[in-house]
XYZ file of N, CA and C in Angstrom:
546
model
N 27.574 6.592 -27.395
C 28.725 6.742 -26.549
C 28.496 5.921 -25.279
N 29.551 5.340 -24.778
C 29.417 4.581 -23.533
C 29.429 5.531 -22.347
N 28.969 5.033 -21.228
C 28.990 5.831 -20.003
C 30.422 6.201 -19.639
N 31.349 5.269 -19.746
C 32.755 5.541 -19.416
C 33.322 6.647 -20.304
N 33.032 6.594 -21.603
C 33.502 7.643 -22.515
C 32.901 9.001 -22.151
N 31.623 8.995 -21.813
C 30.945 10.240 -21.448
C 31.571 10.849 -20.196
N 31.823 10.009 -19.205
C 32.387 10.513 -17.948
C 33.822 10.992 -18.099
N 34.483 10.593 -19.182
C 35.853 11.047 -19.459
C 35.899 12.350 -20.257
N 34.757 12.831 -20.733
C 34.743 14.083 -21.485
C 35.271 15.216 -20.612
N 35.919 16.225 -21.209
C 36.369 17.362 -20.408
C 35.171 18.107 -19.819
N 35.365 18.677 -18.658
C 34.293 19.433 -18.004
C 33.994 20.676 -18.825
N 32.691 20.947 -19.001
C 32.279 22.102 -19.790
C 31.296 22.933 -18.981
N 31.202 24.193 -19.338
C 30.226 25.067 -18.699
C 28.808 24.730 -19.162
N 28.689 24.331 -20.416
C 27.378 24.006 -20.957
C 26.979 22.607 -20.510
N 25.748 22.460 -20.116
C 25.271 21.178 -19.641
C 25.090 20.201 -20.791
N 25.597 18.996 -20.594
C 25.310 17.922 -21.541
C 24.961 16.688 -20.725
N 24.114 15.862 -21.304
C 23.649 14.663 -20.627
C 23.760 13.485 -21.588
N 23.911 12.306 -21.015
C 23.927 11.069 -21.788
C 22.609 10.359 -21.518
N 21.820 10.182 -22.575
C 20.532 9.504 -22.436
C 20.496 8.360 -23.436
N 20.449 7.151 -22.912
C 20.405 5.955 -23.754
C 21.574 5.913 -24.741
N 22.766 6.327 -24.272
C 23.963 6.264 -25.093
C 24.147 7.413 -26.068
N 23.252 8.392 -26.044
C 23.338 9.552 -26.936
C 23.605 10.792 -26.096
N 24.572 11.614 -26.530
C 24.906 12.848 -25.819
C 23.986 13.961 -26.311
N 23.374 14.659 -25.350
C 22.516 15.807 -25.647
C 23.109 17.032 -24.974
N 23.223 18.090 -25.743
C 23.682 19.364 -25.202
C 22.474 20.268 -25.076
N 22.449 21.061 -24.019
C 21.325 21.958 -23.794
C 21.763 23.399 -23.979
N 20.855 24.201 -24.508
C 21.104 25.638 -24.595
C 21.095 26.202 -23.176
N 21.604 27.410 -23.035
C 21.572 28.036 -21.720
C 20.127 28.163 -21.263
N 19.854 27.879 -19.991
C 18.480 28.016 -19.506
C 18.056 29.483 -19.499
N 16.751 29.684 -19.664
C 16.233 31.051 -19.623
C 16.327 31.576 -18.193
N 16.326 32.896 -18.014
C 16.472 33.454 -16.668
C 15.449 32.940 -15.654
N 14.184 32.778 -16.066
C 13.173 32.309 -15.108
C 13.482 30.894 -14.628
N 13.974 30.051 -15.511
C 14.385 28.691 -15.152
C 15.449 28.756 -14.060
N 16.473 29.549 -14.279
C 17.559 29.675 -13.308
C 17.079 30.310 -12.010
N 16.206 31.302 -12.113
C 15.669 31.959 -10.926
C 14.946 30.961 -10.038
N 14.037 30.178 -10.643
C 13.262 29.207 -9.868
C 14.159 28.123 -9.278
N 15.122 27.618 -10.070
C 16.033 26.584 -9.573
C 16.891 27.111 -8.435
N 17.401 28.322 -8.579
C 18.258 28.907 -7.543
C 17.472 29.166 -6.268
N 16.281 29.729 -6.397
C 15.484 30.043 -5.211
C 15.052 28.773 -4.474
N 14.586 27.760 -5.203
C 14.200 26.504 -4.557
C 15.414 25.848 -3.908
N 16.517 25.824 -4.627
C 17.749 25.248 -4.085
C 18.175 25.964 -2.802
N 18.093 27.274 -2.792
C 18.470 28.053 -1.606
C 17.613 27.678 -0.408
N 16.321 27.557 -0.612
C 15.429 27.156 0.484
C 15.771 25.750 0.978
N 16.058 24.841 0.045
C 16.407 23.473 0.437
C 17.747 23.433 1.171
N 18.699 24.241 0.734
C 19.992 24.313 1.432
C 19.770 24.766 2.871
N 18.976 25.795 3.052
C 18.736 26.315 4.404
C 18.025 25.303 5.292
N 17.093 24.552 4.722
C 16.298 23.638 5.544
C 16.870 22.221 5.628
N 17.759 21.861 4.712
C 18.317 20.503 4.710
C 19.804 20.521 5.057
N 20.586 21.255 4.291
C 22.039 21.255 4.536
C 22.406 21.959 5.831
N 21.818 23.116 6.047
C 22.190 23.902 7.229
C 21.716 23.266 8.529
N 20.848 22.272 8.440
C 20.397 21.564 9.638
C 21.025 20.176 9.745
N 21.925 19.856 8.805
C 22.643 18.586 8.864
C 21.863 17.380 8.396
N 20.746 17.605 7.702
C 19.904 16.492 7.269
C 20.347 15.866 5.953
N 21.145 16.599 5.180
C 21.556 16.076 3.889
C 22.367 17.080 3.109
N 22.593 16.750 1.844
C 23.355 17.594 0.940
C 22.455 17.972 -0.225
N 22.559 19.229 -0.650
C 21.782 19.742 -1.778
C 22.767 20.275 -2.809
N 22.616 19.826 -4.054
C 23.433 20.320 -5.158
C 22.529 20.980 -6.173
N 23.054 22.018 -6.791
C 22.367 22.588 -7.946
C 23.157 22.150 -9.167
N 22.551 21.335 -9.993
C 23.128 20.719 -11.189
C 24.339 19.872 -10.819
N 24.090 18.609 -10.606
C 25.155 17.638 -10.331
C 24.955 16.458 -11.272
N 26.052 15.823 -11.659
C 25.962 14.655 -12.512
C 25.467 13.454 -11.735
N 24.491 12.767 -12.295
C 23.897 11.598 -11.652
C 23.837 10.456 -12.658
N 24.524 9.356 -12.366
C 24.461 8.168 -13.211
C 23.183 7.426 -12.841
N 22.313 7.232 -13.837
C 21.022 6.592 -13.566
C 20.879 5.220 -14.220
N 21.800 4.874 -15.127
C 21.778 3.546 -15.742
C 23.133 3.301 -16.394
N 23.277 2.142 -17.011
C 24.539 1.803 -17.670
C 24.849 2.683 -18.875
N 23.839 3.375 -19.411
C 24.070 4.220 -20.581
C 23.449 5.603 -20.467
N 23.187 6.050 -19.217
C 22.577 7.367 -19.024
C 23.128 8.052 -17.778
N 23.539 9.310 -17.968
C 23.983 10.170 -16.867
C 23.360 11.538 -17.100
N 22.637 12.018 -16.108
C 21.864 13.244 -16.260
C 22.366 14.322 -15.313
N 21.959 15.551 -15.575
C 22.317 16.681 -14.723
C 21.074 17.387 -14.237
N 20.372 16.801 -13.265
C 19.148 17.436 -12.763
C 19.447 18.835 -12.206
N 18.422 19.685 -12.191
C 18.594 21.047 -11.694
C 18.922 21.074 -10.211
N 18.336 20.165 -9.448
C 18.606 20.078 -8.004
C 18.678 18.609 -7.622
N 19.655 18.282 -6.781
C 19.856 16.917 -6.293
C 19.926 16.976 -4.773
N 19.187 16.081 -4.118
C 19.187 16.024 -2.658
C 19.512 14.604 -2.212
N 20.476 14.502 -1.289
C 20.881 13.210 -0.732
C 20.859 13.332 0.790
N 20.143 12.419 1.441
C 20.100 12.416 2.908
C 21.476 12.097 3.485
N 21.766 12.640 4.641
C 23.069 12.493 5.301
C 23.494 11.043 5.415
N 22.595 10.168 5.784
C 22.956 8.765 5.974
C 23.268 8.050 4.660
N 23.084 8.740 3.530
C 23.317 8.119 2.224
C 24.403 8.834 1.413
N 25.192 9.704 2.039
C 26.186 10.475 1.282
C 27.254 9.596 0.649
N 27.352 8.350 1.034
C 28.308 7.425 0.430
C 28.043 7.165 -1.045
N 26.870 7.533 -1.551
C 26.570 7.336 -2.974
C 27.243 8.396 -3.844
N 27.790 9.433 -3.208
C 28.387 10.552 -3.940
C 29.846 10.244 -4.229
N 30.175 10.130 -5.522
C 31.546 9.871 -5.941
C 32.323 11.166 -6.085
N 33.591 11.072 -6.448
C 34.413 12.273 -6.565
C 34.018 13.197 -7.721
N 33.379 12.664 -8.767
C 32.988 13.510 -9.901
C 31.499 13.487 -10.201
N 30.830 12.397 -9.877
C 29.391 12.269 -10.114
C 28.774 11.437 -8.984
N 27.460 11.467 -8.926
C 26.734 10.607 -7.993
C 26.496 9.304 -8.740
N 27.226 8.260 -8.322
C 27.175 7.007 -9.063
C 27.068 5.775 -8.172
N 26.832 5.971 -6.893
C 26.756 4.844 -5.983
C 25.347 4.472 -5.572
N 24.366 5.017 -6.265
C 22.975 4.745 -5.940
C 22.129 5.956 -6.282
N 20.836 5.799 -6.128
C 19.897 6.853 -6.501
C 19.817 7.934 -5.424
N 19.878 9.208 -5.824
C 19.633 10.288 -4.861
C 18.223 10.171 -4.290
N 17.976 10.882 -3.208
C 16.663 10.829 -2.570
C 15.620 11.667 -3.303
N 16.036 12.872 -3.735
C 15.126 13.762 -4.459
C 15.876 14.341 -5.651
N 15.233 14.334 -6.816
C 15.745 15.026 -7.983
C 14.686 16.011 -8.444
N 15.141 17.200 -8.829
C 14.229 18.240 -9.303
C 14.651 18.654 -10.706
N 13.696 18.673 -11.605
C 13.900 19.218 -12.937
C 12.966 20.408 -13.100
N 13.545 21.542 -13.513
C 12.748 22.699 -13.891
C 12.505 22.538 -15.381
N 11.254 22.494 -15.771
C 10.934 22.245 -17.171
C 11.559 23.294 -18.067
N 12.099 22.802 -19.172
C 12.743 23.676 -20.147
C 12.018 23.531 -21.469
N 12.668 23.976 -22.529
C 12.036 23.887 -23.843
C 11.851 22.432 -24.282
N 12.673 21.511 -23.756
C 12.527 20.091 -24.082
C 11.709 19.406 -22.984
N 10.472 19.809 -22.875
C 9.591 19.313 -21.817
C 9.407 17.799 -21.890
N 9.386 17.262 -23.103
C 9.160 15.829 -23.284
C 10.230 15.013 -22.552
N 11.484 15.433 -22.658
C 12.562 14.689 -21.992
C 12.337 14.648 -20.489
N 11.987 15.794 -19.881
C 11.780 15.843 -18.432
C 10.537 15.067 -17.998
N 9.479 15.183 -18.781
C 8.202 14.585 -18.393
C 8.105 13.097 -18.703
N 8.864 12.636 -19.701
C 8.732 11.239 -20.103
C 10.026 10.450 -19.864
N 11.060 10.707 -20.653
C 12.249 9.843 -20.593
C 12.994 9.976 -19.270
N 13.205 11.189 -18.782
C 13.908 11.326 -17.502
C 13.082 10.719 -16.372
N 11.782 10.898 -16.431
C 10.914 10.271 -15.427
C 11.123 8.757 -15.432
N 11.145 8.145 -16.619
C 11.356 6.697 -16.725
C 12.716 6.296 -16.157
N 13.749 7.077 -16.490
C 15.097 6.761 -16.003
C 15.199 6.915 -14.490
N 14.635 7.981 -13.943
C 14.681 8.193 -12.490
C 13.891 7.106 -11.764
N 12.761 6.739 -12.320
C 11.932 5.679 -11.740
C 12.699 4.360 -11.727
N 13.294 3.986 -12.866
C 14.043 2.727 -12.957
C 15.268 2.729 -12.044
N 15.863 3.907 -11.838
C 17.047 4.016 -10.975
C 16.694 3.951 -9.493
N 15.411 4.142 -9.169
C 14.987 4.076 -7.772
C 15.058 5.388 -7.023
N 14.969 6.519 -7.730
C 14.954 7.834 -7.078
C 13.632 7.958 -6.310
N 13.732 8.155 -5.001
C 12.538 8.138 -4.143
C 11.517 9.208 -4.513
N 11.986 10.418 -4.815
C 11.067 11.494 -5.191
C 11.617 12.250 -6.385
N 10.736 12.514 -7.337
C 11.061 13.313 -8.518
C 10.083 14.477 -8.537
N 10.647 15.684 -8.472
C 9.820 16.887 -8.490
C 9.991 17.578 -9.833
N 8.882 17.966 -10.424
C 8.890 18.653 -11.712
C 8.344 20.062 -11.491
N 9.212 21.047 -11.670
C 8.864 22.444 -11.449
C 8.555 23.088 -12.793
N 7.337 23.551 -12.964
C 6.881 24.141 -14.224
C 6.683 25.637 -14.032
N 7.633 26.426 -14.540
C 7.555 27.879 -14.415
C 6.483 28.503 -15.274
N 6.085 27.830 -16.348
C 5.008 28.357 -17.187
C 3.663 28.257 -16.470
N 3.423 27.157 -15.788
C 2.151 26.938 -15.096
C 2.223 27.289 -13.610
N 3.421 27.620 -13.124
C 3.642 27.865 -11.690
C 3.113 26.706 -10.847
N 3.611 25.504 -11.175
C 3.259 24.306 -10.414
C 4.513 23.517 -10.086
N 4.436 22.741 -9.039
C 5.473 21.783 -8.687
C 4.778 20.450 -8.474
N 5.087 19.490 -9.344
C 4.495 18.154 -9.257
C 5.455 17.259 -8.486
N 4.944 16.606 -7.456
C 5.743 15.679 -6.657
C 5.350 14.253 -7.012
N 6.346 13.499 -7.480
C 6.157 12.075 -7.738
C 6.932 11.312 -6.689
N 6.334 10.255 -6.157
C 7.035 9.425 -5.180
C 7.016 7.984 -5.642
N 8.123 7.292 -5.363
C 8.280 5.911 -5.778
C 7.505 4.997 -4.832
N 6.576 4.241 -5.383
C 5.816 3.278 -4.580
C 6.679 2.056 -4.313
N 6.210 1.172 -3.468
C 6.935 -0.060 -3.147
C 7.151 -0.949 -4.364
N 6.279 -0.826 -5.380
C 6.432 -1.643 -6.583
C 7.367 -1.006 -7.613
N 8.026 0.111 -7.241
C 8.998 0.746 -8.122
C 8.416 1.639 -9.190
N 7.153 2.031 -9.044
C 6.475 2.883 -10.013
C 6.158 4.223 -9.351
N 6.350 5.324 -10.111
C 6.017 6.635 -9.566
C 4.517 6.825 -9.441
N 4.162 7.461 -8.345
C 2.782 7.855 -8.090
C 2.796 9.347 -7.830
N 1.852 10.058 -8.413
C 1.757 11.490 -8.182
C 1.222 11.737 -6.771
N 2.047 12.383 -5.947
C 1.608 12.726 -4.594
C 0.796 14.007 -4.608
N 1.269 15.001 -5.374
C 0.584 16.292 -5.385
C 1.044 17.116 -6.572
N 0.161 18.002 -7.012
C 0.517 19.074 -7.930
C 0.272 20.353 -7.151
N 1.368 21.004 -6.764
C 1.292 22.162 -5.879
C 1.326 23.461 -6.668
N 0.634 24.470 -6.153
C 0.609 25.802 -6.750
C 1.100 26.810 -5.718
N 1.046 28.081 -6.060
C 1.480 29.138 -5.147
C 0.655 29.152 -3.859
N -0.532 28.569 -3.885
C -1.382 28.534 -2.695
C -0.992 27.417 -1.729
N -0.065 26.538 -2.142
C 0.296 25.363 -1.354
C 1.658 25.519 -0.680
N 1.914 24.596 0.243
C 3.204 24.540 0.934
C 3.899 23.241 0.563
N 5.148 23.366 0.114
C 5.961 22.205 -0.245
C 6.425 21.497 1.018
N 6.223 20.185 1.053
C 6.684 19.346 2.162
C 7.031 17.982 1.589
N 7.834 17.229 2.329
C 8.197 15.881 1.897
C 8.392 14.989 3.111
N 7.903 13.740 3.060
C 8.113 12.824 4.175
C 9.592 12.453 4.367
N 10.413 12.621 3.330
C 11.841 12.318 3.474
C 12.540 13.290 4.415
N 12.040 14.511 4.481
C 12.578 15.548 5.366
C 11.393 16.242 6.027
N 10.869 15.678 7.121
C 9.641 16.204 7.722
C 9.706 17.670 8.160
N 10.900 18.208 8.355
C 10.992 19.607 8.783
C 10.994 20.591 7.610
N 11.078 20.091 6.373
C 11.067 20.983 5.209
C 9.655 21.508 4.993
N 9.575 22.824 4.865
C 8.289 23.472 4.642
C 8.550 24.774 3.891
N 7.963 24.894 2.707
C 8.160 26.094 1.907
C 6.837 26.497 1.270
N 6.261 27.617 1.723
C 5.085 28.140 1.021
C 5.503 28.509 -0.408
N 4.906 27.887 -1.385
C 5.337 28.092 -2.764
C 5.046 29.491 -3.290
N 4.250 30.260 -2.573
C 4.068 31.664 -2.951
C 5.408 32.396 -2.853
N 6.285 31.949 -1.942
C 7.607 32.571 -1.810
C 8.485 32.279 -3.013
N 8.134 31.262 -3.773
C 8.865 30.906 -4.978
C 8.195 31.534 -6.206
N 6.943 31.200 -6.428
C 6.249 31.634 -7.637
C 5.902 33.123 -7.641
N 5.655 33.693 -6.471
C 5.271 35.104 -6.399
C 6.387 35.983 -5.845
N 7.601 35.529 -5.930
C 8.732 36.295 -5.403
C 8.804 37.653 -6.101
N 9.007 38.727 -5.340
C 9.009 40.063 -5.952
C 10.130 40.289 -6.967
N 11.200 39.527 -6.916
C 12.301 39.700 -7.866
C 12.117 38.885 -9.145
N 11.088 38.060 -9.193
C 10.877 37.237 -10.389
C 10.445 38.113 -11.551
N 11.132 37.958 -12.659
C 10.851 38.761 -13.848
C 9.749 38.081 -14.652
N 8.679 38.808 -14.948
C 7.575 38.203 -15.713
C 8.060 37.734 -17.080
N 7.475 36.644 -17.539
C 7.827 36.098 -18.860
C 6.975 36.701 -19.924
């Protein structure tokens, strides 16, 4: 399917993505996936959106190539770059930070989406693994290749040079009292 055909599909509640011209539909995420995405997104909204530093979306369409449009779990765009946000999808350039919470299709998040985000020029790609309780931060080097900045655990504090005021002790995410054990 072409990107234009994909973007013309009717809006659905179920997430679907276009990867290399093929449409993939995803099953509903498990509760822990949604819990972690919602909690991280909430913290980012409070520290980024509420301070005027940028916009945070939970599941937004992002065009990453001529034949791929993805729906990352969290999308962050700095205020000075909001012009990349179109009326239906983000298609005017690469977001600043994309977050994927690993799902049952771990290979797509760890390999193909990483390649697509890297090629699109996404400055930071964060991979949140609820099974291992880790958050891996990848940052785009000057040569356009991702470099692992850190693999954070509940003992660490999430920070990013893109938003120097963002600070989140990951124990508040991974050890949250409302999190239901798997």
